Coordinates of C-alpha atoms and ligand atoms in Angstrom, one line a residue:
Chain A
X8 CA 0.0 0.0 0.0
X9 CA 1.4 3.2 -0.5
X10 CA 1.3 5.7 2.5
X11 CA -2.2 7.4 3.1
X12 CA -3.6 10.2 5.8
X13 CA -6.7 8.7 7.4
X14 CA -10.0 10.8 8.5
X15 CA -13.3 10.0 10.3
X16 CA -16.1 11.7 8.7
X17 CA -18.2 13.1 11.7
X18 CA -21.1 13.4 9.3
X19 CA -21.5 13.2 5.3
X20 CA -21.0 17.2 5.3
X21 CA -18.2 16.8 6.9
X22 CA -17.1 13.5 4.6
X23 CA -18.1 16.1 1.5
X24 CA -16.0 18.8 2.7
X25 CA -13.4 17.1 3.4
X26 CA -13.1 15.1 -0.2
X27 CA -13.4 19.0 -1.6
X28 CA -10.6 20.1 -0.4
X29 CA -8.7 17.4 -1.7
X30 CA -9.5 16.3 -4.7
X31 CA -7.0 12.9 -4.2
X32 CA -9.0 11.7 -1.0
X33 CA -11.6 8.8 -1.0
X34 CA -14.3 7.9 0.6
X35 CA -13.6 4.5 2.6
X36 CA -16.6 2.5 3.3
X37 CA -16.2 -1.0 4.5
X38 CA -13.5 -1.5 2.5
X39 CA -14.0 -4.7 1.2
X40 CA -12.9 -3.7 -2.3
X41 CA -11.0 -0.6 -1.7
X42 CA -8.2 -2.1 0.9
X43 CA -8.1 -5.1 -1.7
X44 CA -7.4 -2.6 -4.6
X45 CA -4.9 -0.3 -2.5
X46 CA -2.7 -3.4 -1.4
X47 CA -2.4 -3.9 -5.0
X48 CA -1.4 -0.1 -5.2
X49 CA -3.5 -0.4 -8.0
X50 CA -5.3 3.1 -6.3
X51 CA -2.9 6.0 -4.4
X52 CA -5.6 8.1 -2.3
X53 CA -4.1 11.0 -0.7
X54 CA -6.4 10.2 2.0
X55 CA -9.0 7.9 3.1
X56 CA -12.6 9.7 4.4
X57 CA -13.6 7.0 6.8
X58 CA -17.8 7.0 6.7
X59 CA -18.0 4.1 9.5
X60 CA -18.9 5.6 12.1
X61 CA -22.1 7.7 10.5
X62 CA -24.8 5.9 12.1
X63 CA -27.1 8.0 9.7
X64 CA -26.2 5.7 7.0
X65 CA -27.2 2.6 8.3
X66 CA -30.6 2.0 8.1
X67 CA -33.5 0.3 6.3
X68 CA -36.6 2.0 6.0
X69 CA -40.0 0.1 4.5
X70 CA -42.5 2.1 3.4
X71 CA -46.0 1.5 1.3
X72 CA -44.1 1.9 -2.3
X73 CA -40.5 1.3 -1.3
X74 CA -37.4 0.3 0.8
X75 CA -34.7 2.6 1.3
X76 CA -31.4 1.8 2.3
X77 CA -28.5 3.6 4.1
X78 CA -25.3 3.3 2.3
X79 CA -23.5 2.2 5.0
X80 CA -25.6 -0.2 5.4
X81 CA -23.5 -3.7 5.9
X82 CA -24.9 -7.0 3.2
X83 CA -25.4 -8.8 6.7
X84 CA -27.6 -6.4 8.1
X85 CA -29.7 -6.1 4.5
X86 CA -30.0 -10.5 4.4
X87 CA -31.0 -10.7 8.1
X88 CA -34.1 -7.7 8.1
X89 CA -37.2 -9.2 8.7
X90 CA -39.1 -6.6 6.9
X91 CA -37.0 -6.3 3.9
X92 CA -37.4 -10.3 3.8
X93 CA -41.1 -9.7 3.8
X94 CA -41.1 -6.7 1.3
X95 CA -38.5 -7.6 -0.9
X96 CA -37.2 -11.0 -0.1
X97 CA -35.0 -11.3 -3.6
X98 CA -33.0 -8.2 -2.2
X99 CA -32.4 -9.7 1.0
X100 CA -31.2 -13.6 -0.5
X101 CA -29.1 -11.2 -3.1
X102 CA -27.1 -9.6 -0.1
X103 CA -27.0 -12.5 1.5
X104 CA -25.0 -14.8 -0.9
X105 CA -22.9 -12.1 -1.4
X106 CA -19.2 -13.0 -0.9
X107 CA -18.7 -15.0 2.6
X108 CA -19.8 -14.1 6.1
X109 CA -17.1 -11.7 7.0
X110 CA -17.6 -10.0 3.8
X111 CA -21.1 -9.3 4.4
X112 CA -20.6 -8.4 8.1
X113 CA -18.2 -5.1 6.5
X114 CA -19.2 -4.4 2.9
X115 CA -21.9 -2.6 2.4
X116 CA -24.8 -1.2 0.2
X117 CA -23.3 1.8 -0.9
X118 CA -19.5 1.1 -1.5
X119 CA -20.3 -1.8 -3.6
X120 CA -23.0 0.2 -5.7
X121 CA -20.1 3.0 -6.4
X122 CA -17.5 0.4 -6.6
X123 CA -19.5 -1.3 -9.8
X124 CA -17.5 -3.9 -10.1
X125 CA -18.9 -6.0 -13.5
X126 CA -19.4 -8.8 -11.2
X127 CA -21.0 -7.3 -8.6
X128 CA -24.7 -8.5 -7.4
X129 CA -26.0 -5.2 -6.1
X130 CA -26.1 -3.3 -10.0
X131 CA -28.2 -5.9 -10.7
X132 CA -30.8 -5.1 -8.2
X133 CA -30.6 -1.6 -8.6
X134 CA -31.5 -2.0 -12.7
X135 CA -33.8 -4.9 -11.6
X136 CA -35.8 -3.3 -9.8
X137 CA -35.9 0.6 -11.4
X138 CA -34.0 2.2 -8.3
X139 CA -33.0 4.9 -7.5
X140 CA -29.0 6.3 -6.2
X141 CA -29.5 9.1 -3.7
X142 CA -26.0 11.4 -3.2
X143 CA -25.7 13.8 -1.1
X144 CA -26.6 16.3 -4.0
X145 CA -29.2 14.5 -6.3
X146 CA -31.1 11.3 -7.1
X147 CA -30.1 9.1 -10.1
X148 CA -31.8 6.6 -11.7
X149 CA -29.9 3.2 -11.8
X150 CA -30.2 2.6 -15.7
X151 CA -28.7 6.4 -16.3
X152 CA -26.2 5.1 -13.1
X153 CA -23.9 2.3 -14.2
X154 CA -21.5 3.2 -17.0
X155 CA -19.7 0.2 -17.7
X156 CA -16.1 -1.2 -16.0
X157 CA -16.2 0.4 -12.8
X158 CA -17.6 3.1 -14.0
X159 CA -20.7 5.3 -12.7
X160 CA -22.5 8.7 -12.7
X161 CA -20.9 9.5 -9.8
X162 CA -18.8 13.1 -10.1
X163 CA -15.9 13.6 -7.6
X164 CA -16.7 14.2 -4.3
X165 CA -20.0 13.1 -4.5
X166 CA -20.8 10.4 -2.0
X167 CA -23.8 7.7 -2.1
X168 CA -26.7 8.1 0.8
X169 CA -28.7 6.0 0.3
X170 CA -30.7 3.8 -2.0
X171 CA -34.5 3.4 -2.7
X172 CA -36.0 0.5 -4.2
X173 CA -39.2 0.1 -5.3
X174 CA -41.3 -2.5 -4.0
X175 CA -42.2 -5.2 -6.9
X176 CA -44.8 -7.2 -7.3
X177 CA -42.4 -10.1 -7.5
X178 CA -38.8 -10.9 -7.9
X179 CA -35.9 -12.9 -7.9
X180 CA -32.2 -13.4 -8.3
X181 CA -30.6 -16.3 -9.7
X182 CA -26.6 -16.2 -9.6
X183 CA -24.2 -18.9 -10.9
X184 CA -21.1 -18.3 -8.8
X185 CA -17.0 -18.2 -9.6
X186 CA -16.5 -21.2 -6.7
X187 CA -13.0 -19.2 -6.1
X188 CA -14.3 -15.8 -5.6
X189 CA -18.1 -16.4 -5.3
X190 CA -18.7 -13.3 -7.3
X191 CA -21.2 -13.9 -10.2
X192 CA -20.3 -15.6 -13.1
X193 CA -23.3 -15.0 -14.4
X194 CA -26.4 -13.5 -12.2
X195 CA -29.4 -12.3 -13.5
X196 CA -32.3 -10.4 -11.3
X197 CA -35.5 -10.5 -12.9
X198 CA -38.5 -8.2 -11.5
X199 CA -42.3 -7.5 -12.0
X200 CA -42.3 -3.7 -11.4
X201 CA -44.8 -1.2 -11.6
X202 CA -42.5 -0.3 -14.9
X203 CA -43.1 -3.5 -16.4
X204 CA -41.2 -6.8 -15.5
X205 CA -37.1 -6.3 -15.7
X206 CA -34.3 -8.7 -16.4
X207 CA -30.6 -7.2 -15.1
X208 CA -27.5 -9.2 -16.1
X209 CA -24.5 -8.8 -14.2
X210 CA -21.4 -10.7 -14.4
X211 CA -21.3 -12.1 -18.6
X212 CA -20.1 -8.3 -19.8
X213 CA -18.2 -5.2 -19.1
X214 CA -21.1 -4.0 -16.5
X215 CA -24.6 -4.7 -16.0
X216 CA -27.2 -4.7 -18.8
X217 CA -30.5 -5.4 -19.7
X218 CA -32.0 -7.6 -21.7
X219 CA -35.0 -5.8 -23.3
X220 CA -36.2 -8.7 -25.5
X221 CA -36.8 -11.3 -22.5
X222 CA -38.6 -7.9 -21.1
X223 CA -40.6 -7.9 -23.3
X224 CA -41.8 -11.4 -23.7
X225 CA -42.1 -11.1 -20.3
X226 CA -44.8 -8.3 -20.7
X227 CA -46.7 -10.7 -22.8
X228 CA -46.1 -13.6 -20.1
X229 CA -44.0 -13.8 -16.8
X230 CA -43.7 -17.2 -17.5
X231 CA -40.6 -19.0 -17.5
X232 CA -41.0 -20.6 -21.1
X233 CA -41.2 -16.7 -22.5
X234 CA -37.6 -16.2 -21.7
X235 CA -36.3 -20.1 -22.4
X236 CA -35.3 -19.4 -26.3
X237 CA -34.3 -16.0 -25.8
X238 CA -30.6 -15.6 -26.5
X239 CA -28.3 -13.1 -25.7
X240 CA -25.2 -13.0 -28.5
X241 CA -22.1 -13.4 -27.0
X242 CA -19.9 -10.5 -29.0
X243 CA -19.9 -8.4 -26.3
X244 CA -19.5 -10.5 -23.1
X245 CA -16.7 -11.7 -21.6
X246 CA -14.2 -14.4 -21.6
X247 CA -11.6 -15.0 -19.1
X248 CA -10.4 -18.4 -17.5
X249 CA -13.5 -19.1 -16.0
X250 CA -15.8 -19.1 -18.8
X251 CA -16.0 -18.1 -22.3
X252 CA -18.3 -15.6 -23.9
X253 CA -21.2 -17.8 -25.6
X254 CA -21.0 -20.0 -22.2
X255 CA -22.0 -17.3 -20.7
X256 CA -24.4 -16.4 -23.1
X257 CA -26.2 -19.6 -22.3
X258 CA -25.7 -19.4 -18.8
X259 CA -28.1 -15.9 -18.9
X260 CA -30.9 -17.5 -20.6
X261 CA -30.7 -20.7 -17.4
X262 CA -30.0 -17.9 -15.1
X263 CA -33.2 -15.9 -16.8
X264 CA -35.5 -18.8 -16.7
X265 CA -34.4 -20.2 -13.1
X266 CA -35.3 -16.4 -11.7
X267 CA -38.7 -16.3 -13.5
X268 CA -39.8 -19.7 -11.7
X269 CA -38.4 -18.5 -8.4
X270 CA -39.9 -15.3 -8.8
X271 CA -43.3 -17.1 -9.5
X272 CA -42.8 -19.6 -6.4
Chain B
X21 CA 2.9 9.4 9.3
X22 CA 1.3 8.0 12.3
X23 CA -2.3 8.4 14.0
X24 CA -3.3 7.2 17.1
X25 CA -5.4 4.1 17.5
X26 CA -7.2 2.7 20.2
X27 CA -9.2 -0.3 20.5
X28 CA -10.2 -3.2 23.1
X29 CA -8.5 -5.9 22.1
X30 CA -9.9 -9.3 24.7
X31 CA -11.2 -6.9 27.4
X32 CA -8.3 -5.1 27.5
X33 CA -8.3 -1.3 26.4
X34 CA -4.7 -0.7 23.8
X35 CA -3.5 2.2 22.0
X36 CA -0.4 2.9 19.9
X37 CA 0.9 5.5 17.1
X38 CA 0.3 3.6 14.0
X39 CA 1.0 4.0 10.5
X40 CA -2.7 5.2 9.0
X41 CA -1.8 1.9 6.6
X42 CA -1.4 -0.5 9.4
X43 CA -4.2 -3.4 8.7
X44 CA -5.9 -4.4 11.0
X45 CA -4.0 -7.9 11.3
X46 CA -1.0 -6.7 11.4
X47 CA -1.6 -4.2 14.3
X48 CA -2.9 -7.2 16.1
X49 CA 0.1 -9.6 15.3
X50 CA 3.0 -7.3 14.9
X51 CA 2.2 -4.4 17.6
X52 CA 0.1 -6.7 20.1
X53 CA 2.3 -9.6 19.4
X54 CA -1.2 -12.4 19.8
X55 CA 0.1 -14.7 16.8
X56 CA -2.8 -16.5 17.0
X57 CA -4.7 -14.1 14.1
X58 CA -3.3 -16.3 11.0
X59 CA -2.5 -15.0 8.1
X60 CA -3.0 -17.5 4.8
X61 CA -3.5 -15.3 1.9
X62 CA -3.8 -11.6 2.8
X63 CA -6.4 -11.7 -0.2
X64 CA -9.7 -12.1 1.8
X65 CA -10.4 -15.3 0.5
X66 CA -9.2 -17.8 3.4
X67 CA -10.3 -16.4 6.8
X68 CA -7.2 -17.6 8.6
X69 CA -7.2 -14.4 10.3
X70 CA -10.7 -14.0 11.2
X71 CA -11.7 -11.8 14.5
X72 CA -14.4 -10.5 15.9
X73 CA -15.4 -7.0 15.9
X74 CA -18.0 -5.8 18.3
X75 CA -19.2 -9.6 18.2
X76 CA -19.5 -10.0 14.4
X77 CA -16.3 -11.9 12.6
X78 CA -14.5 -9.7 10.0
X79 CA -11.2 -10.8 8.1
X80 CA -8.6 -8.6 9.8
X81 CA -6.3 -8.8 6.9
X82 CA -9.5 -7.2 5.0
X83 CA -9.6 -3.2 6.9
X84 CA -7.2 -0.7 8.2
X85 CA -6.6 -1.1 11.9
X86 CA -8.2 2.6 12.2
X87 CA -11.7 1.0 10.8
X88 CA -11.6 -1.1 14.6
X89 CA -10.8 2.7 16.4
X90 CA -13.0 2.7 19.4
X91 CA -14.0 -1.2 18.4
X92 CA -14.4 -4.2 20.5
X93 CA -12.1 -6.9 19.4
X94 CA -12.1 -10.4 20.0
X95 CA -9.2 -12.9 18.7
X96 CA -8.8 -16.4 19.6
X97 CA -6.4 -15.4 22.2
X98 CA -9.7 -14.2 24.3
X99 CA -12.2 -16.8 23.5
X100 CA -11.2 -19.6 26.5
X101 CA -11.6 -18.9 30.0
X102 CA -9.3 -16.9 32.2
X103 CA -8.2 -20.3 34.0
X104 CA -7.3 -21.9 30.6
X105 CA -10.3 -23.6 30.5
X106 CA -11.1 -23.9 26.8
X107 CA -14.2 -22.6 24.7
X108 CA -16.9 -24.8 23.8
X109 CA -15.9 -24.4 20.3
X110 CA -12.4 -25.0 20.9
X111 CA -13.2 -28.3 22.7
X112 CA -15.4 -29.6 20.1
X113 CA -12.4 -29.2 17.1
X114 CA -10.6 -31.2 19.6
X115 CA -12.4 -33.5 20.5
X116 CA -13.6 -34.1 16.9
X117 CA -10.1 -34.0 15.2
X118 CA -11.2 -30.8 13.4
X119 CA -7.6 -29.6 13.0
X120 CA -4.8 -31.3 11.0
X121 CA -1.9 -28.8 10.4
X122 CA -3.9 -26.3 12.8
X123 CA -2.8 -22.5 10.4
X124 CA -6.8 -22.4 9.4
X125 CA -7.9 -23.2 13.3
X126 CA -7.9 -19.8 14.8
X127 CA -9.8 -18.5 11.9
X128 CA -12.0 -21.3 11.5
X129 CA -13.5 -21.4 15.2
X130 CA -13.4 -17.5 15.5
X131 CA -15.7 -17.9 12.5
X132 CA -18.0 -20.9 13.3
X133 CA -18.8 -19.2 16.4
X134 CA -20.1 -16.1 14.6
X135 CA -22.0 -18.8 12.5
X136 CA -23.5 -20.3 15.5
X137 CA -24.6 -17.0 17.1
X138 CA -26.5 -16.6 13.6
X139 CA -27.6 -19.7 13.2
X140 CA -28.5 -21.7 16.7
X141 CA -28.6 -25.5 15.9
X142 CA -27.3 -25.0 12.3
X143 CA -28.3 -28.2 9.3
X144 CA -24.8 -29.9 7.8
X145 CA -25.9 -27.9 5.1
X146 CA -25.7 -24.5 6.6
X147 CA -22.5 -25.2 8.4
X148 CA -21.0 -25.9 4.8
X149 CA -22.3 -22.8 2.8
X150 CA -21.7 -20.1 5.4
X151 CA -18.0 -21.7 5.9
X152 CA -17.4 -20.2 2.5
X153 CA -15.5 -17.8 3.6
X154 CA -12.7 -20.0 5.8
X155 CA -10.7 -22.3 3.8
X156 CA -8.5 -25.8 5.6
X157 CA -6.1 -27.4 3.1
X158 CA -5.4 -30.5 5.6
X159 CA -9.0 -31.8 6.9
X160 CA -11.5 -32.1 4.1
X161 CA -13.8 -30.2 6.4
X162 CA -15.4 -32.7 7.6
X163 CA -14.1 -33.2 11.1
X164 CA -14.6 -29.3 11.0
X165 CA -18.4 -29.8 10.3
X166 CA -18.9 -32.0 12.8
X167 CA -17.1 -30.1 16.0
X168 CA -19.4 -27.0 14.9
X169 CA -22.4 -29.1 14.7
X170 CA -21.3 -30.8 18.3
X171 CA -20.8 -27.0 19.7
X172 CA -23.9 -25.6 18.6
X173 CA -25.7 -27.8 21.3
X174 CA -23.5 -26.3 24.1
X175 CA -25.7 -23.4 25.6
X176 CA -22.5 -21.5 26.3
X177 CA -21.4 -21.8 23.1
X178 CA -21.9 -18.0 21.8
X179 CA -20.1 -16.8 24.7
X180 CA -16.3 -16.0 24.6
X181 CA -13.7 -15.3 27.2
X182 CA -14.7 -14.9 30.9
Ligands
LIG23 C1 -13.7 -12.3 -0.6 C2 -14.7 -11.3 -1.2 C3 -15.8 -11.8 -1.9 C4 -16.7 -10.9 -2.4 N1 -17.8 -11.4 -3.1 C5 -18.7 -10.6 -3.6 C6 -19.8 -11.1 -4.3 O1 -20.0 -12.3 -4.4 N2 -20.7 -10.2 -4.9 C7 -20.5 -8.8 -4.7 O2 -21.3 -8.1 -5.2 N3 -19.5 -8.3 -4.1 C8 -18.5 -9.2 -3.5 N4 -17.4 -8.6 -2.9 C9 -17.3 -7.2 -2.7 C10 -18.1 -6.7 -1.5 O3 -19.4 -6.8 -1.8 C11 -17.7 -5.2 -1.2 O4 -18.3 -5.0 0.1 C12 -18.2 -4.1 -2.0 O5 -17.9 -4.3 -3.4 C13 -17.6 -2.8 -1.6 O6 -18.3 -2.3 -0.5 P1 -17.4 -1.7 0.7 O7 -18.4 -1.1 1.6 O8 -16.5 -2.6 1.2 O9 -16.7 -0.5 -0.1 P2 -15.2 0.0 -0.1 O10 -14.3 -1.2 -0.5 O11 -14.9 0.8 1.1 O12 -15.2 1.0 -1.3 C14 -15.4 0.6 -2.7 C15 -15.4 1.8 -3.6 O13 -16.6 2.6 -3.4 C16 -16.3 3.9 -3.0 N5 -17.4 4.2 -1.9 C17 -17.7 3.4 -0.8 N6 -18.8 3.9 -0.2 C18 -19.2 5.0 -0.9 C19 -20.3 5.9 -0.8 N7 -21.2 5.8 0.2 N8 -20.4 6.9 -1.7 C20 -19.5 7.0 -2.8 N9 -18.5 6.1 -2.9 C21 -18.3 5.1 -2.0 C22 -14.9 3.9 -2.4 O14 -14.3 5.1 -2.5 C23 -14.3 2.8 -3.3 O15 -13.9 3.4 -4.5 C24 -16.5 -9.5 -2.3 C25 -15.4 -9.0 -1.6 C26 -14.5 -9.9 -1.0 C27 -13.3 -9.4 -0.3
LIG24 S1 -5.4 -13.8 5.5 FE1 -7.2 -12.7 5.7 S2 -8.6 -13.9 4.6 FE2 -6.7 -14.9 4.2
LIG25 S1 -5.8 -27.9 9.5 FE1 -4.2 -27.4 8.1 S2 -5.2 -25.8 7.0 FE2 -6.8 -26.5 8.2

């Protein structure tokens, strides 16, 4: 790691005005991924803006329409609420399968929504179930959120508050695991929403996408056999050691059909 | 550069002038000197140096020793009895062979007792999948399985040091 300075936010003013006047600093959540990423010096923060001990961000509000969540709010905390299991239970198995115990029990909502990894499970909640990314200046919606590799809307500065998702009528998550790294291979979160149903792929490309034609179908029935011949083409996805593009490919449309029948259950 | 850090570390309150990129485990095993936090990968994939902070089990190779300022730490060096008398967890891997080489064991019943606190009287099954996050290159796991199945009977069993 190369040498840092290290603050405490006393409160996400204080976190914003701090990551103002230095335009090196980050914002530190549980760091799950950043500590990984600045072992690997592959990141050289003048500063880390520590938002751990804002209590304010931790929370998880149900309401009629929708469930909001604190960005600091840990994946453990999000798989164990017995209201979220009631209002959205897909959210609550997604954060729950995320990486391992002690993963869950520091990484949270927010870091790993900014953090965008392609592989990540959160994105594909957020475009799952039309939410909505609330900073500490605005509200963006999650398809005009996630630009690609580790890339989002976010501007510098600009710190993730919270997150509200919409209640669906019914929704699931189905996620075929790297065994090593338990990050999806392929994971796709499919959604009846007051929008119209929504299928989110994360995992097979560059970041998450949707698939509008297995929407569609889905519109006409959210059946399982509407999305079973739907195929996405492989040209853009990826291939690495663990899979190759049109296996992955494949794996969507299983992944796709498996949600639908959970989501139905 | 150095900050100050202070922490609980086994019921007992520590502070020193760190470096801010001291992790967590090394604060613990280098500046505390309680060699008992493993460390197998320094990746956050084997759990070897699993603790507890404020009763839930992080991977201390994982977080900055300044995320645990003001924490409540537990390592395995805290989780037996004063008199030596060991943990109900740490009895159970003995008496059930769950250790071979023993560089997973620290991490492994720091963990399953986090697991037990979350899931009283856990299935084979759910010992298994919410291991995922320890790895044992000597045992197979399944001596491991059994001494957490064997502990999560013992009503004390969520309970460390004393
Ligand atoms: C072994 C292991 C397995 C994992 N498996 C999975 C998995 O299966 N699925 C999965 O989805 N993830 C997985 N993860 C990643 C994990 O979910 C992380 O918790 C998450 O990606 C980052 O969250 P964090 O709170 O730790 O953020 P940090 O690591 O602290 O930060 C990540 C990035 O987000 C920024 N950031 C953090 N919080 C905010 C905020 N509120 N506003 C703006 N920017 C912010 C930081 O500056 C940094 O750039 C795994 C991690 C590990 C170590
Ligand atoms: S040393 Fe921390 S998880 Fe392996
Ligand atoms: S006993 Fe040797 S690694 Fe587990």
């Amino acid at each position: 790691m190369y040498a840092f300075q290290y603050r405490k936010a006393k409160s996400v003013d204080d976190a914003v005005s701090a990551l103002a006047a230095d335009a090196d600093a980050k914002v530190l959540g549980g760091g799950q991924s950043l500590v990984a990423a600045l072992k690997l010096r592959l990141a050289q923060p003048s500063a880390l803006v520590d938002l751990g001990t804002i209590g304010d961000l931790r929370y998880i509000k149900v309401g009629a329409a929708e469930v909001t969540i604190g960005a600091m709010t840990t994946h453990a905390t999000v798989a164990a609420s017995p209201e979220l299991k009631k209002a959205i239970p897909a959210l609550a198995d997604l954060a729950g399968d995320i990486g391992d115990r002690q993963v869950r029990n520091m990484g949270t909502c927010g870091g790993s929504i900014a953090n965008n990894d392609p592989a990540a499970d959160y994105p594909a909640a957020c475009q799952g179930l039309v939410a909505t990314i609330i900073t500490n200046k605005r509200r963006i919606a999650a398809d005009d959120f996630f630009k690609g590799l580790y890339e989002t809307a976010l501007e510098a500065g600009e710190i993730i508050t919270a997150v509200s998702f919409p209640i669906p009528k019914r929704a699931a998550y189905m996620k075929f695991k790297n065994p090593a790294s338990r990050f999806a291979l392929v994971g796709v979160f499919v959604a009846e929403t007051s929008a119209g149903p929504r299928v989110a792929v994360t995992g097979a490309g560059p970041g998450v996408f949707r698939v509008k034609d297995m929407e569609q179908a889905l519109a006409r029935k959210f059946a399982p056999e509407s999305v079973a011949a739907i195929k996405v083409p492989a040209d853009d996805l990826n291939s690495d050691m663990h899979a190759q593009a049109d296996y992955r490919a494949h794996l969507i449309t299983v992944m796709a059909k498996r949600a639908v029948e959970k989501a139905l259950k | 550069m150095a900050v100050k850090v202070s922490m609980t570390v086994n019921g007992k309150a520590v502070s020193h002038e760190v470096e801010e990129r001291t992790l967590l485990v090394n604060y613990i095993r280098e500046t505390l000197k309680l060699t008992g936090t493993h460390v197998g990968c320094d990746t956050a994939q084997c759990g070897a140096c699993t603790v507890h902070m404020n009763g839930k089990a992080i991977k201390s190779c994982n977080i900055v020793a300044m995320q645990a300022e003001g924490a409540n730490i537990t390592t395995i060096e805290g989780v037996a009895k004063a008199d030596g008398t060991l943990h109900p967890m740490q009895q159970a891997f003995k008496e059930h062979h769950g250790l071979q080489c023993g560089f997973c064991t620290p991490g492994m019943v720091m963990s399953a007792i986090d697991l037990v606190k979350n899931f009283p009287n856990p299935t084979e099954a759910q010992i298994r999948e919410q291991l995922e996050g320890n790895l044992c290159r000597c045992t197979g796991y399944h001596n491991i399985v059994k001494a957490i199945k064997a502990a999560s009977a013992d009503k004390n069993v969520t309970v460390v040091g004393g």
